[in-house]
CSV table of C-alpha atoms and ligand atoms in Angstrom, one decimal:
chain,number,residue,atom,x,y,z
A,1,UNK,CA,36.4,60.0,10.8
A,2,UNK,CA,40.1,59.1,12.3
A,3,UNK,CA,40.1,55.3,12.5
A,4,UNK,CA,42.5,53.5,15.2
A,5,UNK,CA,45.6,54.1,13.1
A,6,UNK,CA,44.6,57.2,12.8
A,7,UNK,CA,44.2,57.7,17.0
A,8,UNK,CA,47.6,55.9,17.8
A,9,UNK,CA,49.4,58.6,16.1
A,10,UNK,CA,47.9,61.4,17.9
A,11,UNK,CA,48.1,59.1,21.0
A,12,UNK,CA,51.9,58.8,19.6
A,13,UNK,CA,52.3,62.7,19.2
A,14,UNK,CA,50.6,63.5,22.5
A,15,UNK,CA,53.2,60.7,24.8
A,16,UNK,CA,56.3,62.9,23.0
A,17,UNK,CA,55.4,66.1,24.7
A,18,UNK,CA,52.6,65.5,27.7
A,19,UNK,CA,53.5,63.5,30.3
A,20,UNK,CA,54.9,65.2,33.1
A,21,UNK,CA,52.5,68.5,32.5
A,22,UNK,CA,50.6,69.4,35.0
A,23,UNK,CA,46.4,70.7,34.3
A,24,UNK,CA,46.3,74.0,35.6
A,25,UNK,CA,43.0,74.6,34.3
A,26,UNK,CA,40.1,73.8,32.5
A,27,UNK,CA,38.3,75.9,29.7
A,28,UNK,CA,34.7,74.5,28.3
A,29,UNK,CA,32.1,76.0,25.7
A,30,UNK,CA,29.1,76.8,25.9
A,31,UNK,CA,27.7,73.9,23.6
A,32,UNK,CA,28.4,70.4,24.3
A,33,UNK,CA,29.5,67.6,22.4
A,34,UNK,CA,27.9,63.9,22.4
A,35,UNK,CA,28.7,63.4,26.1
A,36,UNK,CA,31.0,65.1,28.2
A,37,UNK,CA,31.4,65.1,32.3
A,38,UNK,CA,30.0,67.9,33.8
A,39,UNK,CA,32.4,70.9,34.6
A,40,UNK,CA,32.7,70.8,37.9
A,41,UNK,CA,33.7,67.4,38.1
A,42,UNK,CA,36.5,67.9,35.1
A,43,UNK,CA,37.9,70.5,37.7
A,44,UNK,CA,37.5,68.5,40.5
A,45,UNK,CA,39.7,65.7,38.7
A,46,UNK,CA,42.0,67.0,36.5
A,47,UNK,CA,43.1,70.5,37.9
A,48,UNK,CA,46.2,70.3,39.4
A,49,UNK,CA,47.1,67.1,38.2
A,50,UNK,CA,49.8,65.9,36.4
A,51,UNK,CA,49.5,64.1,33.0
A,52,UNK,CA,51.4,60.9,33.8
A,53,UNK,CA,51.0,58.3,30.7
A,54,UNK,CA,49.0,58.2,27.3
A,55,UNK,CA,47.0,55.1,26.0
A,56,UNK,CA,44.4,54.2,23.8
A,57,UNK,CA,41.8,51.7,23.4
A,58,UNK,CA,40.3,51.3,20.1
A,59,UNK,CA,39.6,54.9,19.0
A,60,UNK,CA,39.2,56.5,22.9
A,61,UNK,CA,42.2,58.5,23.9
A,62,UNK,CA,43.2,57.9,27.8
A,63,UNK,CA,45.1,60.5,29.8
A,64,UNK,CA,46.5,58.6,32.7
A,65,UNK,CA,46.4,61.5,35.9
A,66,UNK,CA,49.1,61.5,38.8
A,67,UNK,CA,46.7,60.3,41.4
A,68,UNK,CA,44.4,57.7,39.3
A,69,UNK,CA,42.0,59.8,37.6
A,70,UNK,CA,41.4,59.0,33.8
A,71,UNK,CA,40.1,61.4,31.4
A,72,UNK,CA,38.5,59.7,28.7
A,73,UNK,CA,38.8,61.7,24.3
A,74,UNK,CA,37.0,59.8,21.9
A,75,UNK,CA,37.3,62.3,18.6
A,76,UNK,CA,33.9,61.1,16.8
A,77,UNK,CA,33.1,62.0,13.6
A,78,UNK,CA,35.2,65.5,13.2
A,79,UNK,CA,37.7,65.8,16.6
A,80,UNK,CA,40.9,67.4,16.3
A,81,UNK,CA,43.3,68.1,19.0
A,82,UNK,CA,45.7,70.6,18.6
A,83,UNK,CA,49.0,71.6,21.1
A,84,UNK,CA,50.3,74.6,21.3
A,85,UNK,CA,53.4,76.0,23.5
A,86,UNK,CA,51.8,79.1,24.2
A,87,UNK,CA,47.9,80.8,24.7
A,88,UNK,CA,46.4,79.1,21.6
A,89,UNK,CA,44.5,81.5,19.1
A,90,UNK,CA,40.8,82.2,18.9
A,91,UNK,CA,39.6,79.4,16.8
A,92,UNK,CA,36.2,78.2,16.0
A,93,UNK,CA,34.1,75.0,17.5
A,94,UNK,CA,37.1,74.7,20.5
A,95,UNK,CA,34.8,72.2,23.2
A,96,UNK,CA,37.7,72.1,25.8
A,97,UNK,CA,41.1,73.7,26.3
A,98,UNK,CA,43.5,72.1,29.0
A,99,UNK,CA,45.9,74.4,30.6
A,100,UNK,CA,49.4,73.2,31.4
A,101,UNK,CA,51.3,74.6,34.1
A,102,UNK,CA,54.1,76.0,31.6
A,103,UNK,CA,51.5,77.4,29.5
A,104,UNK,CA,51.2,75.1,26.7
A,105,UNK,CA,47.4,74.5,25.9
A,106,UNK,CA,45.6,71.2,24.5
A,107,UNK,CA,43.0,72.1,22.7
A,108,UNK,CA,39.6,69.5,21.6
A,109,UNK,CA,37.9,71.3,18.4
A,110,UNK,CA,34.9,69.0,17.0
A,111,UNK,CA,32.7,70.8,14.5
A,112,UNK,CA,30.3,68.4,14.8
A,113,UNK,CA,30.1,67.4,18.0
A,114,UNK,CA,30.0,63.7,17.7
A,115,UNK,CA,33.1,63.9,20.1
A,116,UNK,CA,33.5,62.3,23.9
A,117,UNK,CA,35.6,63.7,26.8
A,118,UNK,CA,34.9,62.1,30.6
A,119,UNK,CA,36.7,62.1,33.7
A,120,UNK,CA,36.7,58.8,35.7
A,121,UNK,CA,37.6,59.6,39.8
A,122,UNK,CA,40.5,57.3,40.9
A,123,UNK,CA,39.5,53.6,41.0
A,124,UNK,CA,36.9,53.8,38.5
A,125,UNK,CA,37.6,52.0,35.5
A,126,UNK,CA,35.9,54.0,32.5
A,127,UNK,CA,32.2,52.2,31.6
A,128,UNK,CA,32.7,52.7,27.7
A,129,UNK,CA,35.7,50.4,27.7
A,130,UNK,CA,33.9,47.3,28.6
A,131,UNK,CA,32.3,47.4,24.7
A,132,UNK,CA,35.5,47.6,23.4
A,133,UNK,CA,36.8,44.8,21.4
A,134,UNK,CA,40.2,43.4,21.1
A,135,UNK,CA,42.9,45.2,19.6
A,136,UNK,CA,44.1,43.9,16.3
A,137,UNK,CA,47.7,43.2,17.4
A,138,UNK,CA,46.5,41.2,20.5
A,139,UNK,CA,47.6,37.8,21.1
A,140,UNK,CA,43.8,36.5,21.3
A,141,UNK,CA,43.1,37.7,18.1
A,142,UNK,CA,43.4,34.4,16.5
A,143,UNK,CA,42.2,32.1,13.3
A,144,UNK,CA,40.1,29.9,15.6
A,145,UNK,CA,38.9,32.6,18.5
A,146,UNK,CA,36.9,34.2,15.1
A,147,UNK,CA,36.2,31.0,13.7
A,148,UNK,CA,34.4,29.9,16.4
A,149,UNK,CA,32.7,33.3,16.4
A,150,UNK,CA,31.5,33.4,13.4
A,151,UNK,CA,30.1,30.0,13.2
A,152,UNK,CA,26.7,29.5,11.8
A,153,UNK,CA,26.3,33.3,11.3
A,154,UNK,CA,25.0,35.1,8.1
A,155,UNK,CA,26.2,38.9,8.8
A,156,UNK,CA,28.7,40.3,5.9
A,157,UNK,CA,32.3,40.4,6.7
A,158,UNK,CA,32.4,43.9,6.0
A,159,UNK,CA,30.0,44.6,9.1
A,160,UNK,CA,31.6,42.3,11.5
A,161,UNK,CA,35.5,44.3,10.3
A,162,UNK,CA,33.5,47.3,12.0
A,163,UNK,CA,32.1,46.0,14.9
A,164,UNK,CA,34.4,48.0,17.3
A,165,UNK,CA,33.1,45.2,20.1
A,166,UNK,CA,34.7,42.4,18.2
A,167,UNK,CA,38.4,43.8,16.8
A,168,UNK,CA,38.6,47.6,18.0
A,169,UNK,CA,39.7,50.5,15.8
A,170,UNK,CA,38.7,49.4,12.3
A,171,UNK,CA,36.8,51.7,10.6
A,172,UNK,CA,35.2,52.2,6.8
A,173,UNK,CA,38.5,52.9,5.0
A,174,UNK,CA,40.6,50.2,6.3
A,175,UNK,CA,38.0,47.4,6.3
A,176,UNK,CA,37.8,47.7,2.4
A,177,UNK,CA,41.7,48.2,2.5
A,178,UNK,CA,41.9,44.5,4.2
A,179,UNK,CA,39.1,42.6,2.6
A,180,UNK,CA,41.2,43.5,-0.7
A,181,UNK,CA,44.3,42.6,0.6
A,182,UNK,CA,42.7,39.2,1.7
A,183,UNK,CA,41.1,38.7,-1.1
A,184,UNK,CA,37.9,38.4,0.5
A,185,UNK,CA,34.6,39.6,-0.9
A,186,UNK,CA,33.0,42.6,1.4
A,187,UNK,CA,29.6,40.5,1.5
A,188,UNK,CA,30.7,37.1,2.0
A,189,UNK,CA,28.7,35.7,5.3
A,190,UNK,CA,31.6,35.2,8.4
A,191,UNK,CA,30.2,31.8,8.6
A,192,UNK,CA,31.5,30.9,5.2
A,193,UNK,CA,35.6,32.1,5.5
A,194,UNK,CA,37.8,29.1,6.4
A,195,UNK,CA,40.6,29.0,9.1
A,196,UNK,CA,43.2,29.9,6.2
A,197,UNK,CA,40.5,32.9,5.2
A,198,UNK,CA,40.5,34.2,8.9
A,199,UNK,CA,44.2,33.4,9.0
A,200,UNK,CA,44.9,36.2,5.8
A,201,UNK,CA,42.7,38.5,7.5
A,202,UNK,CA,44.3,39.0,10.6
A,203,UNK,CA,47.5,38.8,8.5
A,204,UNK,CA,46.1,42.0,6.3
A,205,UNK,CA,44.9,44.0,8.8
A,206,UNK,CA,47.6,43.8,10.8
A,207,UNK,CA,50.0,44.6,8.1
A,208,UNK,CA,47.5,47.7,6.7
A,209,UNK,CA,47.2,49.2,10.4
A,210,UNK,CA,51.0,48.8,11.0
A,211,UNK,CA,52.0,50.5,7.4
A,212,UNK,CA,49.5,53.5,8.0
A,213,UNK,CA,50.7,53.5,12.1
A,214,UNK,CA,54.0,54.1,10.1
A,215,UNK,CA,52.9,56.6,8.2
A,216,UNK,CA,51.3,58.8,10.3
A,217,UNK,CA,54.0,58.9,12.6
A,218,UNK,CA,56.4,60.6,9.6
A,219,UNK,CA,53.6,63.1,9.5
A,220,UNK,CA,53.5,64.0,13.6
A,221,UNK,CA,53.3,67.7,14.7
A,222,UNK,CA,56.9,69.7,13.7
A,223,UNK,CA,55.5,72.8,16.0
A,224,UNK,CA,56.0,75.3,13.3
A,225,UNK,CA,54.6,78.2,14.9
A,226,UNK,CA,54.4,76.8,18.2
A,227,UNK,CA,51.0,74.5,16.9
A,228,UNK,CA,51.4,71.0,16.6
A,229,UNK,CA,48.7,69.5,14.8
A,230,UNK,CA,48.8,65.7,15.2
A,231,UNK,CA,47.1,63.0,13.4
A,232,UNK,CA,46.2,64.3,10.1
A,233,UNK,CA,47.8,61.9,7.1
A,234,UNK,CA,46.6,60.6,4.4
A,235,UNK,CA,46.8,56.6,4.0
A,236,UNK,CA,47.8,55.1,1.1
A,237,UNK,CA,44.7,53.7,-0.5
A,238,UNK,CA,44.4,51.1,-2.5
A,239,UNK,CA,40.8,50.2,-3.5
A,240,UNK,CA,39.1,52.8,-1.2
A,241,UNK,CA,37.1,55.7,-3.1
A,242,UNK,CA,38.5,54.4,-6.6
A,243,UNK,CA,35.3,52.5,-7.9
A,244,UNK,CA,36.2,52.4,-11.7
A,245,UNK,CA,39.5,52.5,-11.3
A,246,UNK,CA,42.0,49.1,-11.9
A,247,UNK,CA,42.8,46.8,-10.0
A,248,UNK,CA,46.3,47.5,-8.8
A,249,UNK,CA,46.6,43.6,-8.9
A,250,UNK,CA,44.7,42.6,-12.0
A,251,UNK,CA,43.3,46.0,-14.0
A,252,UNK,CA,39.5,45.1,-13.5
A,253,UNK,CA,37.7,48.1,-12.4
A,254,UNK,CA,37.4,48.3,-9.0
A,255,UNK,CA,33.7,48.0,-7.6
A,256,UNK,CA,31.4,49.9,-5.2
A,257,UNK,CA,28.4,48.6,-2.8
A,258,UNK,CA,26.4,50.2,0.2
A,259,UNK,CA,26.5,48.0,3.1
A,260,UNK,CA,24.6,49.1,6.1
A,261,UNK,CA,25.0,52.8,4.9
A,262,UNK,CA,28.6,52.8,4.1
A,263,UNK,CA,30.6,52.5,0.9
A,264,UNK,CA,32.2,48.8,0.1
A,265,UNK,CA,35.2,49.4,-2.6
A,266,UNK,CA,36.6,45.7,-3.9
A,267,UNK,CA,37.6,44.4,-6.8
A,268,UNK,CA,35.1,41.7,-8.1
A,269,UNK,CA,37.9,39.8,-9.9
A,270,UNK,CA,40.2,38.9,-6.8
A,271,UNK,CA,37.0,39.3,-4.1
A,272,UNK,CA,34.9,36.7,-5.7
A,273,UNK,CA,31.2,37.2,-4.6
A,274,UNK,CA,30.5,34.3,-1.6
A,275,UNK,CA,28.8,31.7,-3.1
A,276,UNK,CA,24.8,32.3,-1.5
A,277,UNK,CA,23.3,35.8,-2.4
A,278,UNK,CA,23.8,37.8,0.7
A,279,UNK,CA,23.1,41.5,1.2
B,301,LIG,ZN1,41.7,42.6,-9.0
């Protein structure tokens, strides 16, 4: 599942070579994804438009039109968007194909459908933004704005990293990524981490989503072939996946938990456990 990183490389790859296209046309499947506007109204928005800006909020894609309509890509579990400068191929599960007037084609394939792609009219500021916490490099992320937050509350660390309505854009992989580099243990309740704990956090995930930003961008479409496909790197992992592996700081073997369905890689040496039993 692309995590934030992840989406502000394609967001990156996309602002090289979009704006200033113009949406001749609109091609749709048959079979929908999670939620998508219905087609007339993509062709009432976006034909004919030019694309004018690219920006993203969390993990939802937003294709700023000419005269103030917003199309709304959120990639799900499996999204992929591929450019190409001429007709694209035939390829499988393709959900939505945008036309450009000099005949390059975007093109949203999902396999499974968990994807999103809505057009807001002019004026309308898109709905699924307002759950949409604050980006990790915002100034109001701060020690005390989670500190007071998290006061008094018993929910895991782990689960609060991935609440997209608190910090946007963090998903499974990087939240163990940061717990490690903060030395934090994945189950340790929010209301137990100190200022100076909240201070290393912000300080880790900022640095994490910043190196793998980084990388990513190396990896952007080279259009061999005329297809670009943007967005798919590999981060460099640290702890994530490699349960019984060292520690790359002190050689323990690295440990794995379920927490609310999802996999928790730490190391139990430099993530001491909190100190109440907490699940
Ligand atoms: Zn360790």
């Amino acid at each position: 599942m692309p995590e934030g990183p992840e989406v502000e490389v394609i967001r990156r790859g996309l602002a090289q070579h979009l704006p200033g296209r113009r949406i001749v046309d609109l091609t749709l499947s048959n079979k929908r994804v999670r939620q998508q506007s219905p087609r007339s109204e993509l062709q009432r928005w976006a034909r004919g438009h030019c694309i004018e800006r690219i920006s993203r909020r969390g993990k939802y894609l937003l294709f700023h039109l000419d005269q103030g309509a917003t199309l709304l890509i959120h990639l799900g579990m499996s999204g992929r968007l591929l450019l190409f400068q001429t007709t694209a191929p035939p390829l499988r599960h393709v959900h939505l194909i945008l036309h450009m007037n000099d005949g390059w084609e975007l093109v949203f394939q999902d396999t499974r459908r968990f994807g999103q792609f809505l057009i807001y009219p002019p004026g309308v500021k898109p709905p699924p933004l307002a759950a949409v916490g604050l980006d990790p490099f915002s100034r109001r992320l701060t020690p005390d704005w989670l500190l007071g937050l998290a006061k008094g509350h018993q929910r895991p660390i782990k689960n609060f990293l991935l609440d997209g309505r608190i910090i946007a854009g963090i998903g499974n992989i990087y939240a163990s990524e940061i717990l490690f580099a903060a030395r934090i243990h994945p189950q340790t309740p929010v209301g137990q981490l100190s200022r100076e704990d909240w201070q290393r956090l912000i300080k880790a995930t900022r640095r994490i989503l910043r190196a793998a930003i980084r990388l990513g961008g190396t990896t952007i479409a080279d259009f061999k072939n005329g297809q670009g496909e943007i967005g798919n790197f590999h981060p460099q992992l640290k702890v994530y996946g490699q349960a019984g592996e060292p520690c790359p700081q002190c050689g323990t073997p690295l440990e794995r938990l379920v927490q609310a369905g999802r996999s928790s890689f730490f190391c139990p040496r430099c993530q001491p456990p909190p100190s109440q039993p907490q699940g």
